[in-house]
Tab-separated table of C-alpha atoms in Angstrom:
chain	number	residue	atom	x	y	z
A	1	UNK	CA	-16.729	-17.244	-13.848
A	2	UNK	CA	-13.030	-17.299	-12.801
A	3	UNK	CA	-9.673	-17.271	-14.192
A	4	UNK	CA	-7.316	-20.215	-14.377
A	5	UNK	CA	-4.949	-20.447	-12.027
A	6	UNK	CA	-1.350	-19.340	-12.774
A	7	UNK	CA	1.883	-20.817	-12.988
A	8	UNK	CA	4.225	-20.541	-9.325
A	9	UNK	CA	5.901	-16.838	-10.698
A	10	UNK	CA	5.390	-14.024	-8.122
A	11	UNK	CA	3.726	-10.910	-9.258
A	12	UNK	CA	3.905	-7.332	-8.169
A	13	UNK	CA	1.280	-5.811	-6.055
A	14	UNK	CA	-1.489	-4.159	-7.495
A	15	UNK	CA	-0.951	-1.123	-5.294
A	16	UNK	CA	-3.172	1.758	-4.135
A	17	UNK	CA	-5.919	3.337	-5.889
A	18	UNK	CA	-3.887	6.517	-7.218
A	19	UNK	CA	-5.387	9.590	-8.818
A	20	UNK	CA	-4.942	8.815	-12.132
A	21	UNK	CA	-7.210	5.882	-11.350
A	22	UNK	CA	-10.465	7.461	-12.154
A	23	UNK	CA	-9.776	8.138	-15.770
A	24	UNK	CA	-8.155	4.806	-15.915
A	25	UNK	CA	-12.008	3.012	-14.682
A	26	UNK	CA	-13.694	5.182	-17.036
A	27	UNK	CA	-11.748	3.886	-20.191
A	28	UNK	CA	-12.516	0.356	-18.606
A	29	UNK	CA	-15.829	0.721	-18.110
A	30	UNK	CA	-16.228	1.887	-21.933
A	31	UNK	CA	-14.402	-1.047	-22.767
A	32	UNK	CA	-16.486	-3.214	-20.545
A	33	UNK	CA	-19.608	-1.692	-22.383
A	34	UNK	CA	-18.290	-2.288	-26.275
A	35	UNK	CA	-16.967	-5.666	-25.329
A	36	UNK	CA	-20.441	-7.074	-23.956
A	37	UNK	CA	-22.195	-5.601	-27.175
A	38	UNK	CA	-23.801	-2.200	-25.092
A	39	UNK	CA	-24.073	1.057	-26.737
A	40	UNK	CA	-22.316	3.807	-25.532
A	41	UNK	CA	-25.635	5.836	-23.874
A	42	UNK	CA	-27.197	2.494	-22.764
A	43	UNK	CA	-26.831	0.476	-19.354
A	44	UNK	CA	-23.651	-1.098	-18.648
A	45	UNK	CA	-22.908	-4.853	-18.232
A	46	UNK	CA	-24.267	-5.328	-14.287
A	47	UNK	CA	-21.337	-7.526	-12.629
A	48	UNK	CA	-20.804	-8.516	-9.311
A	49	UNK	CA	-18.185	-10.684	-7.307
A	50	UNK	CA	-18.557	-13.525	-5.090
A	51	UNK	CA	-15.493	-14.294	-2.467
A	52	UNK	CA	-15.480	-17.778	-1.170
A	53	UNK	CA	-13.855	-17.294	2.405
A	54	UNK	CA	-15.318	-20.075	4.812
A	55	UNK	CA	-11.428	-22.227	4.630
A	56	UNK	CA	-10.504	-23.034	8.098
A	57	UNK	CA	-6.149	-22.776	6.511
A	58	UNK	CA	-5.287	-26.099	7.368
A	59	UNK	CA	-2.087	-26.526	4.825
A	60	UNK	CA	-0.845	-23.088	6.715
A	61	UNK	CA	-0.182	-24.609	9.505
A	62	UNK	CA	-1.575	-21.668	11.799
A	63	UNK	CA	-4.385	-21.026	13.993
A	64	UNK	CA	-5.944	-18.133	12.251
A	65	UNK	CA	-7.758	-19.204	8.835
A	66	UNK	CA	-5.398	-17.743	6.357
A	67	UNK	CA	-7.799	-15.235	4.839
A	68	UNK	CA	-7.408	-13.178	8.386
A	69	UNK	CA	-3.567	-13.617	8.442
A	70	UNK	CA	-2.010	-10.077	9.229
A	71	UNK	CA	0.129	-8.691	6.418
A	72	UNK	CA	1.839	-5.524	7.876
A	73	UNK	CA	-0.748	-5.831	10.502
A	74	UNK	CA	-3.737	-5.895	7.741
A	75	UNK	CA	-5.586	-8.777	6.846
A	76	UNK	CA	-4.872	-10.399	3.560
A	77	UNK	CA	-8.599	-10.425	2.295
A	78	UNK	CA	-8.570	-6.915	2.817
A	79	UNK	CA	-5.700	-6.754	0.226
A	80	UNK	CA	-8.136	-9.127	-1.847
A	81	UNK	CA	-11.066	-6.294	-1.590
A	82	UNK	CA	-9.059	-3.673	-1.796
A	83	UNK	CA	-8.178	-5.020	-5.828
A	84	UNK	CA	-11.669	-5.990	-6.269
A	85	UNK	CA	-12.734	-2.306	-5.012
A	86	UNK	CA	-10.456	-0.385	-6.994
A	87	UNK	CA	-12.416	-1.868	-10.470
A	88	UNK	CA	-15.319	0.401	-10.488
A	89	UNK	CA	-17.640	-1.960	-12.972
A	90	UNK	CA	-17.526	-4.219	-10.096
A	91	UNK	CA	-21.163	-2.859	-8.159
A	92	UNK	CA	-21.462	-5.533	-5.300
A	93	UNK	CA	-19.033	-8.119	-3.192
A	94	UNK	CA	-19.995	-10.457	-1.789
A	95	UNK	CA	-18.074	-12.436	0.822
A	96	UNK	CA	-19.050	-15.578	2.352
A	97	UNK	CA	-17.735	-15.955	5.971
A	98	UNK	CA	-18.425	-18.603	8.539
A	99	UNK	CA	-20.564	-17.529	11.287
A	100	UNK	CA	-17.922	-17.758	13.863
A	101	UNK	CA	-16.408	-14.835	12.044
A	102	UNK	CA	-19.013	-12.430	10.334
A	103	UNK	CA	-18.063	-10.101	13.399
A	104	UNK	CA	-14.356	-9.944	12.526
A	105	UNK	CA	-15.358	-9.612	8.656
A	106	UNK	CA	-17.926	-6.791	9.640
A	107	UNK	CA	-14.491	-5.040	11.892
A	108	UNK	CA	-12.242	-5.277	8.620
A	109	UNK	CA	-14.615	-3.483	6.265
A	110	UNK	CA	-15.608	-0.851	9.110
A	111	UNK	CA	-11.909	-0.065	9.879
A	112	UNK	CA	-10.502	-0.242	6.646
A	113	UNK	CA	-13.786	1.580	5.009
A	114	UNK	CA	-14.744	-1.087	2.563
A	115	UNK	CA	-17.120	-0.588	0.378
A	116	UNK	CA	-19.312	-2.158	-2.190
A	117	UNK	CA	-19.353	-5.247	0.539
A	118	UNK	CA	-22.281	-7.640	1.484
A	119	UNK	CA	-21.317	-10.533	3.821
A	120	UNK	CA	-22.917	-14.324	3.588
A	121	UNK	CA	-22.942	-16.985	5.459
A	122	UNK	CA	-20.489	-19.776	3.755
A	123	UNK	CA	-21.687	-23.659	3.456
A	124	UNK	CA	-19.514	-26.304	4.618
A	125	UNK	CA	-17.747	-26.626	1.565
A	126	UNK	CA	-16.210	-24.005	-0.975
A	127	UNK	CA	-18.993	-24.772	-3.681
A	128	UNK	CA	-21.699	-24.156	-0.906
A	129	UNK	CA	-20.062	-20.821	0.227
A	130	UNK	CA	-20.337	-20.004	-3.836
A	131	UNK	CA	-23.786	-20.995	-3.559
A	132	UNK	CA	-24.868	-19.005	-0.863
A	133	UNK	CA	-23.391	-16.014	-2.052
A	134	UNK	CA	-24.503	-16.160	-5.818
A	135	UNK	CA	-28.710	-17.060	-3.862
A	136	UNK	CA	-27.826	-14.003	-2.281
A	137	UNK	CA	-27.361	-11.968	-5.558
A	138	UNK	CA	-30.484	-13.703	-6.957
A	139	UNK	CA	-33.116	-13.381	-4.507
A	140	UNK	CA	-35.165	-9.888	-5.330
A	141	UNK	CA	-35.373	-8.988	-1.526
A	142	UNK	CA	-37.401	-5.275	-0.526
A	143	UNK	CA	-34.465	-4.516	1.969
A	144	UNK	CA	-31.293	-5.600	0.115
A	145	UNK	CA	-28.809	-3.223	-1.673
A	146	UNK	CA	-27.507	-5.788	-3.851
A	147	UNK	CA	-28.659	-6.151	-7.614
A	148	UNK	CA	-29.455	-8.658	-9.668
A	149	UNK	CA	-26.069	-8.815	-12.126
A	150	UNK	CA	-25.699	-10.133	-15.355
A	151	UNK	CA	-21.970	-11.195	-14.803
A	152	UNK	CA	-20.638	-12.807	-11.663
A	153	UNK	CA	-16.920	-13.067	-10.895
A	154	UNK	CA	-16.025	-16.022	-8.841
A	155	UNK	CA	-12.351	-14.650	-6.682
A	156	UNK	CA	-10.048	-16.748	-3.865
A	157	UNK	CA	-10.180	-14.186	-0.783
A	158	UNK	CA	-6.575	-15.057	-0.429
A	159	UNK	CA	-5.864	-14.006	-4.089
A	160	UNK	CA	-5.383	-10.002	-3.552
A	161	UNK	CA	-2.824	-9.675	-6.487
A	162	UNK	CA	-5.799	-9.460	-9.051
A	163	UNK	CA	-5.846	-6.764	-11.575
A	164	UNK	CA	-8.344	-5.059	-13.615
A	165	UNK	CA	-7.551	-5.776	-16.828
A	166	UNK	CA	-7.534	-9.862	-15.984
A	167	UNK	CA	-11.036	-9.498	-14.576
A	168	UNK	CA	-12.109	-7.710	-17.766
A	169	UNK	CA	-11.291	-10.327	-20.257
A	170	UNK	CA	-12.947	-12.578	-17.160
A	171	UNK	CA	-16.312	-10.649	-17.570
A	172	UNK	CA	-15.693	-10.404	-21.198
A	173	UNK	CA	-15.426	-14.199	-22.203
A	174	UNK	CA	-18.439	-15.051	-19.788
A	175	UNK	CA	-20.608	-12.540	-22.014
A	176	UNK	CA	-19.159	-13.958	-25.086
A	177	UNK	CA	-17.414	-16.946	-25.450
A	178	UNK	CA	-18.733	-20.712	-25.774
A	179	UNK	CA	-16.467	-23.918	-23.782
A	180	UNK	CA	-13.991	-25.974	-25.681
A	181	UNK	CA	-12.506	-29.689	-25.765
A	182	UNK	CA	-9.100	-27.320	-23.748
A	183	UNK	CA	-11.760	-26.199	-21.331
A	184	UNK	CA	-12.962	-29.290	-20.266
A	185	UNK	CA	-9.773	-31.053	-20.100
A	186	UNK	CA	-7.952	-28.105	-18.355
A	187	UNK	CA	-10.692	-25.761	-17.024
A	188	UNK	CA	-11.218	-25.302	-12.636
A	189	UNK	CA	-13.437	-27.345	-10.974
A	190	UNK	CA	-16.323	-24.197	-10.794
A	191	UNK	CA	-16.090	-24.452	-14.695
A	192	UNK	CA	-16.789	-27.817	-15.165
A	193	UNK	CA	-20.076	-27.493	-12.517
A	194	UNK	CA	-20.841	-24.557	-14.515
A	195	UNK	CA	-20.883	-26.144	-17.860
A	196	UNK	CA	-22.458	-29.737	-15.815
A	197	UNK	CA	-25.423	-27.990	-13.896
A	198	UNK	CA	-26.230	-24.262	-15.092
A	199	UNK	CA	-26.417	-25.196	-18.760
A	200	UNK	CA	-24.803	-21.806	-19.970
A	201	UNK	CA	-22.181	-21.082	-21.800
A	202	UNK	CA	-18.380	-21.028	-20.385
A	203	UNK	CA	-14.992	-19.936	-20.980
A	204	UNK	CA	-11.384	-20.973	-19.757
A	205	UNK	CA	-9.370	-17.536	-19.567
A	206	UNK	CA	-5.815	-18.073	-18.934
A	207	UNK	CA	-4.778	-16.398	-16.138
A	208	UNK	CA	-1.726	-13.875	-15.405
A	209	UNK	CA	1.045	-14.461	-12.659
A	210	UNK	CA	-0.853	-11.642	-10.694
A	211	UNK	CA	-3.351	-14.339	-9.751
A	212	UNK	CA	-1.179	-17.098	-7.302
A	213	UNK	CA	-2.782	-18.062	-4.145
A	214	UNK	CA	-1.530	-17.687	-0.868
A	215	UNK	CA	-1.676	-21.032	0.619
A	216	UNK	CA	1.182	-22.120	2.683
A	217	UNK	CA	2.743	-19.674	5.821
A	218	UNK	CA	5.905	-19.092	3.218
A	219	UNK	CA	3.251	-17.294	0.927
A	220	UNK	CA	2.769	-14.318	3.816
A	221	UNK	CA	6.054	-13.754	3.721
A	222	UNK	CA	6.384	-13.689	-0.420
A	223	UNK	CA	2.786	-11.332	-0.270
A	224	UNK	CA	4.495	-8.838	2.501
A	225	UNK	CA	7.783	-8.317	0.183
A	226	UNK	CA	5.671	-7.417	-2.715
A	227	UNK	CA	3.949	-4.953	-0.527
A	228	UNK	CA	6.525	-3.416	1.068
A	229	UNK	CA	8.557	-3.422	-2.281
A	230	UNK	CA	5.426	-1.788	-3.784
A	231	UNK	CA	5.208	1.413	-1.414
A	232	UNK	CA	8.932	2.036	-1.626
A	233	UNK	CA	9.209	3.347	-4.947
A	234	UNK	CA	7.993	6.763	-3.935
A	235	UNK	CA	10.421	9.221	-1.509
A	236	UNK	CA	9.045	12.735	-0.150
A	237	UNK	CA	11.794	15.363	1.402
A	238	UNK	CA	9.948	17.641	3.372
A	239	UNK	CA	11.531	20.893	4.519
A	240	UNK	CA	10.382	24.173	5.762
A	241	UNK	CA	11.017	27.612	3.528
A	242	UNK	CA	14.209	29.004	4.974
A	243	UNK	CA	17.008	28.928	3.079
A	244	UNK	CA	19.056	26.937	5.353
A	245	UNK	CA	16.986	24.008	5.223
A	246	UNK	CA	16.459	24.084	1.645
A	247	UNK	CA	19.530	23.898	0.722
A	248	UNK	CA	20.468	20.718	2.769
A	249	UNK	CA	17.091	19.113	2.245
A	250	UNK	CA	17.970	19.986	-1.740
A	251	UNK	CA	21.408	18.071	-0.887
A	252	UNK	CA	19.559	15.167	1.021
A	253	UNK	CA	17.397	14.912	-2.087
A	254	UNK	CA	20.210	14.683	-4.579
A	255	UNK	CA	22.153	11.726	-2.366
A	256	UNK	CA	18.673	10.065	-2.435
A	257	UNK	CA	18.242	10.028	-6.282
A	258	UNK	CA	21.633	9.047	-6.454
A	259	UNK	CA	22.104	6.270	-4.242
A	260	UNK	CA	18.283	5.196	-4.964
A	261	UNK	CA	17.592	5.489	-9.138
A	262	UNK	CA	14.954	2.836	-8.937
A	263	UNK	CA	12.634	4.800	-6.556
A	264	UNK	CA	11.384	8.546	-7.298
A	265	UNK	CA	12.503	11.043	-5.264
A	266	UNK	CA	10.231	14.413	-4.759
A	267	UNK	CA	10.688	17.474	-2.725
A	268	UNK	CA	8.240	19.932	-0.820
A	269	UNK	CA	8.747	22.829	1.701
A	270	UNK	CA	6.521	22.363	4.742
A	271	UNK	CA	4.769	25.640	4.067
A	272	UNK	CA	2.211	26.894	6.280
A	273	UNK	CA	-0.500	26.482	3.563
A	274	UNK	CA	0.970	22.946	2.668
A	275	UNK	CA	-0.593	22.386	-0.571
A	276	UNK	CA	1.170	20.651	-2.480
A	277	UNK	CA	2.250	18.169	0.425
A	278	UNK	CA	-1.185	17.660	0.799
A	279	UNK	CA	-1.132	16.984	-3.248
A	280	UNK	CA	1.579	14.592	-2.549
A	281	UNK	CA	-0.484	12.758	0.523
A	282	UNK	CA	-3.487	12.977	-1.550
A	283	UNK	CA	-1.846	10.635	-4.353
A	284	UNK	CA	-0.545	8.091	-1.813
A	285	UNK	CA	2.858	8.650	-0.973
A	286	UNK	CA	3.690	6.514	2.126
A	287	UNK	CA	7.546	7.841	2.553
A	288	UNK	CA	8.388	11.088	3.719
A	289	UNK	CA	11.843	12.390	5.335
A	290	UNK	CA	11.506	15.426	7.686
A	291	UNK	CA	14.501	17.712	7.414
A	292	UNK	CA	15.156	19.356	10.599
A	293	UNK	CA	18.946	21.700	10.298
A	294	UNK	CA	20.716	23.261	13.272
A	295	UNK	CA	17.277	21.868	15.822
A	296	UNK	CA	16.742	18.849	18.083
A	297	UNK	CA	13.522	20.038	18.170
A	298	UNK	CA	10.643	18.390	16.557
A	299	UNK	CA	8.524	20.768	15.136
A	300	UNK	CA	8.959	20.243	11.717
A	301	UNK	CA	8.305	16.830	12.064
A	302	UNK	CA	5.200	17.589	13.964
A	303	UNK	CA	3.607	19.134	11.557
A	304	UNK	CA	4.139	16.859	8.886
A	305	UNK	CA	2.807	14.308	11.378
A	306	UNK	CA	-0.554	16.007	11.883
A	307	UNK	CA	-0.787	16.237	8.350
A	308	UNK	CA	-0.657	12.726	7.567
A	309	UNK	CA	-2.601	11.801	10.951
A	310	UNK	CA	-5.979	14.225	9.225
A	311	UNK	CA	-5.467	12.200	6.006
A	312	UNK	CA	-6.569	9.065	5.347
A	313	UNK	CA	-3.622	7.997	4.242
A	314	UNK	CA	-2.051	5.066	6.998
A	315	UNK	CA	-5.891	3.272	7.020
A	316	UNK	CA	-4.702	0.930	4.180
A	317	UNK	CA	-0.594	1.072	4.507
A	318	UNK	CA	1.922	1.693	7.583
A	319	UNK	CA	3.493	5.522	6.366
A	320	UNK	CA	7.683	5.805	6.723
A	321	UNK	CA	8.735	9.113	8.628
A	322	UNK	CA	12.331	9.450	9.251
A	323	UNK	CA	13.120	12.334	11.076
A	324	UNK	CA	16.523	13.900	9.729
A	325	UNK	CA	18.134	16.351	12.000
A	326	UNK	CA	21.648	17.684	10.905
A	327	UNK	CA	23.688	18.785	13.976
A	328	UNK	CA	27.490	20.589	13.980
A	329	UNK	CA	28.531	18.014	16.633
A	330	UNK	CA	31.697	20.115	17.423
A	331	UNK	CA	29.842	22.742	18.578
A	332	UNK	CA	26.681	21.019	20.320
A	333	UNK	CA	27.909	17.328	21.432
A	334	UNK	CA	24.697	14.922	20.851
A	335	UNK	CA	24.663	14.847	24.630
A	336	UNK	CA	23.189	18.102	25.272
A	337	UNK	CA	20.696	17.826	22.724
A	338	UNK	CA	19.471	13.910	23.943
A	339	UNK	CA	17.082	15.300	26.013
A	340	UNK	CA	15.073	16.876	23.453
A	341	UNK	CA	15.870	13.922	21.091
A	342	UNK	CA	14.409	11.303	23.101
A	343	UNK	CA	11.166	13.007	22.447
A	344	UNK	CA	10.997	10.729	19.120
A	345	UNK	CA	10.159	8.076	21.428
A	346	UNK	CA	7.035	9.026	22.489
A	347	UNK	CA	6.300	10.672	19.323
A	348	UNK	CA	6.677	7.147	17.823
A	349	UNK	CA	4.602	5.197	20.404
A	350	UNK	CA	1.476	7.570	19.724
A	351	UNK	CA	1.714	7.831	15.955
A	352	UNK	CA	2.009	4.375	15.719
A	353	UNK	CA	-1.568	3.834	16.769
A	354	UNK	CA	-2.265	5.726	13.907
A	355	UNK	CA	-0.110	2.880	11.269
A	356	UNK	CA	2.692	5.971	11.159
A	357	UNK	CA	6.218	4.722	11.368
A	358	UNK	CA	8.860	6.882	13.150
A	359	UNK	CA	12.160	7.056	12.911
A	360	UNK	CA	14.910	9.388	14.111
A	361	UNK	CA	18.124	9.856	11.815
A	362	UNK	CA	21.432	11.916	12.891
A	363	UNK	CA	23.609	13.493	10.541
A	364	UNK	CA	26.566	15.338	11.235
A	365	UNK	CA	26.205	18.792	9.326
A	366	UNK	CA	29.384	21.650	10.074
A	367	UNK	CA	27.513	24.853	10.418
A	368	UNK	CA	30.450	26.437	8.718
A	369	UNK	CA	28.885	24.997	5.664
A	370	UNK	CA	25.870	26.488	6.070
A	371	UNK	CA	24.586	28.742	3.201
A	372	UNK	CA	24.297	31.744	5.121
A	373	UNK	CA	28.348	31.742	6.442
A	374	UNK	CA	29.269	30.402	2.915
A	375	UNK	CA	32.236	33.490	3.174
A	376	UNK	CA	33.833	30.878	5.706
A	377	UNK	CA	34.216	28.711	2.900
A	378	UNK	CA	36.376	30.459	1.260
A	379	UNK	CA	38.584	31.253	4.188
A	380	UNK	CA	38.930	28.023	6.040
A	381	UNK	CA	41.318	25.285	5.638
A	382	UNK	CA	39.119	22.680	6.698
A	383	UNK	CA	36.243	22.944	3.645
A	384	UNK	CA	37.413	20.178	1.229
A	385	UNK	CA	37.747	17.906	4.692
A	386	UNK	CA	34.408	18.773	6.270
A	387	UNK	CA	32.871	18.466	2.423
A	388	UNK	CA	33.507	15.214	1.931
A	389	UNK	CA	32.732	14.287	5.347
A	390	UNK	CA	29.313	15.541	4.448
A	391	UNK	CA	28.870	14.015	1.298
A	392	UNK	CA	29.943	10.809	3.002
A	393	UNK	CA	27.644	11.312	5.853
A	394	UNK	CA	24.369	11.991	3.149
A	395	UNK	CA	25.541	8.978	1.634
A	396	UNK	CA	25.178	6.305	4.608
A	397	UNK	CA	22.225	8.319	5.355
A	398	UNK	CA	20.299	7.773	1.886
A	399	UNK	CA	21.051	4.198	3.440
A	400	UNK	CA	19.785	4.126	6.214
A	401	UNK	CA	16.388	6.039	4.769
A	402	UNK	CA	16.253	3.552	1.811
A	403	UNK	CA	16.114	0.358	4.570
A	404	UNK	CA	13.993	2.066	7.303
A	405	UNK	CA	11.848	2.149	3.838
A	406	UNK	CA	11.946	-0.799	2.913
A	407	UNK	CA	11.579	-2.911	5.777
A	408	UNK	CA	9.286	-0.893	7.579
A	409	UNK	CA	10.676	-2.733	11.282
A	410	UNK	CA	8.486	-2.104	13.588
A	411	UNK	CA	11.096	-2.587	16.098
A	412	UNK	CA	13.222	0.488	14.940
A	413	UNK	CA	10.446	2.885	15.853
A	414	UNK	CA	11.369	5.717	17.835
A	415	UNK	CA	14.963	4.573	17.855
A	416	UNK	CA	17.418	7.749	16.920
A	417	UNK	CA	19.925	6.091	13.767
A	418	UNK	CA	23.886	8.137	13.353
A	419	UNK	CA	24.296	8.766	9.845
């Protein structure tokens, strides 16, 4: 059974699977059991999923059949599983894939760890694809990992801004709920072969704005803003445990929350132990700035870059890493400290492999307003002036973070940004 399709709104992406997730399935899954008439103690409902995704993309006007269009660099069914995967009721997917590209299918689940997925051949038409993957669910086979379900969902592969709680009432009305005179007359094409050919009951579920289909080469671009909008909303300020740098990554942080109110801003010293930036990785945080004061060195950044290379964290999204360093340019002139600088460069190339994003970002910092000479505040003429200048400076650099963020350019990697 499927969901109606949607009206043209836009909806917001359904995100990574966060921590909070797992209590989040369990509640569903008790809610899956009381709404199909189960017993708490007993068997759930069995569902599964079948994923038409034989199209060739004609009305996209591009090569590559649509489902396999890159969306920062990903595929966009892998989006598509990714929603389906993060519903936990859901025990097998199937995807139907012409033969010409089981071996590409087979590459996105390996390198973006899939699970869950089986893979069918598709027919020459969408209802033939269906077909073939619902035989495939059927058929009682000695070697085959896939069960026989109760409850099959019918999903677009280019449709990867499903959520849960749409595919529960989904599962929900097929268990339940009879066909009326509005179902006929309004109902998809799969319900009305449904209701013509399986004689079994059937259900028109309105569907949410979550559900629009990406179908012309405008849509990419409308699917990667939601993304990218998506993974902005969370900021990490990284900073080791002397005083110096907390202070100014405490400052950085404040600008950030300032200039930024929509997105939430969290701080964490780059401790030797790291474990609470590890908390932070663990619960998918794909923006972190790496305070660096008084260095052109990278170390600081280096670590936090190992970190997030051991993770798992850039399989699924591209991960933001501005490097901040805050320099007394009267005393040191950039110049002398390029060399080092430049590093960023190849720091950038190698990461990127990796989906890491790096950036470098200069700020002018006075060392006379360092924490540790804060008796030269009193004393000098110039505070008020060189204040300001930093305030100023953290500003247009909360800026410059927030786009680098946001847009996630590719072409700005390695490149060292004056604040």
């Amino acid at each position: 059974m499927e969901a109606a399709p949607p009206g043209s709104s836009r909806p917001t992406e359904p995100g990574p699977c966060l921590s909070g997730q797992r209590g989040a399935d369990h509640a569903a899954s008790a809610s899956l059991q009381s709404a199909a008439g189960t017993e708490p103690g007993r068997h759930p409902l069995a569902v599964a999923a079948v994923l038409p995704a034989g199209g060739c993309g004609e009305r996209m006007g591009v090569p590559t059949p649509k489902q396999f269009c890159p969306i920062l660099e990903r595929p966009l069914i892998s989006y598509t599983l990714q929603a389906l995967e993060r519903v936990c009721w859901i025990k097998d997917i199937v995807v139907a894939v012409t033969g010409e590209n089981m071996e590409v299918m087979k590459s996105i689940i390996q390198k973006y760890q899939h699970k869950r997925i089986s893979l069918v051949e598709a027919g020459v038409t969408r209802h033939r694809s269906i077909f073939n993957g619902l035989k495939a669910l059927a058929e009682d086979q000695i070697n085959s990992k896939l069960s026989k379900p109760e409850v099959v969902i019918i999903h677009d592969a280019v449709r990867p801004f499903v959520e849960e709680d749409v595919l529960l009432k989904v599962v929900t009305a097929a268990k339940e709920h009879g066909c009326s005179d509005y179902d006929l007359e309004f109902g998809t094409e799969c319900l009305q072969l449904a209701l013509k050919y399986c004689c079994t009951k059937a259900k028109l579920v309105e569907g949410s704005p979550d559900l629009w289909k990406v179908t012309y080469k405008r849509d990419l671009y409308a699917a990667e803003s939601i993304i990218k909008e998506r993974i902005s909303q969370e900021i990490c300020v990284v900073m080791d445990t002397k005083e110096d740098n907390k202070h100014i990554g405490h400052l950085l942080e404040e600008v950030l929350k300032s200039e930024l109110n929509h997105v939430k801003v969290t701080s964490e010293a780059l401790c030797h132990a790291g474990r609470h930036l590890q908390q932070i990785i663990l619960d998918q945080c794909y923006n972190f700035v790496c305070v660096n004061v008084m260095t052109s060195d990278f170390q600081e950044t280096q670590k936090l870059l190992s970190m997030l290379e051991e993770s798992n964290l850039c399989i699924l999204y591209p991960v933001v890493v501005v490097s901040v360093h805050f320099l007394d340019f009267k005393l040191v002139p950039p110049s002398q400290k390029m060399e080092n600088l430049m590093k960023i460069r190849e720091f950038a190339k190698e990461v990127k492999e990796r989906n890491i994003l790096l950036y470098g970002l200069l700020i002018s910092y006075p060392q006379c307003l360092l924490p540790s000479t804060l008796e030269k505040l009193v004393i000098s003429p110039w505070t008020s002036n060189d204040d300001q200048k930093l305030q100023e400076s953290l500003r247009q650099g909360a800026i410059i973070i927030a786009s680098l963020i946001k847009e996630r350019n590719s072409g700005l990697i390695g490149q060292l940004l004056i604040a």
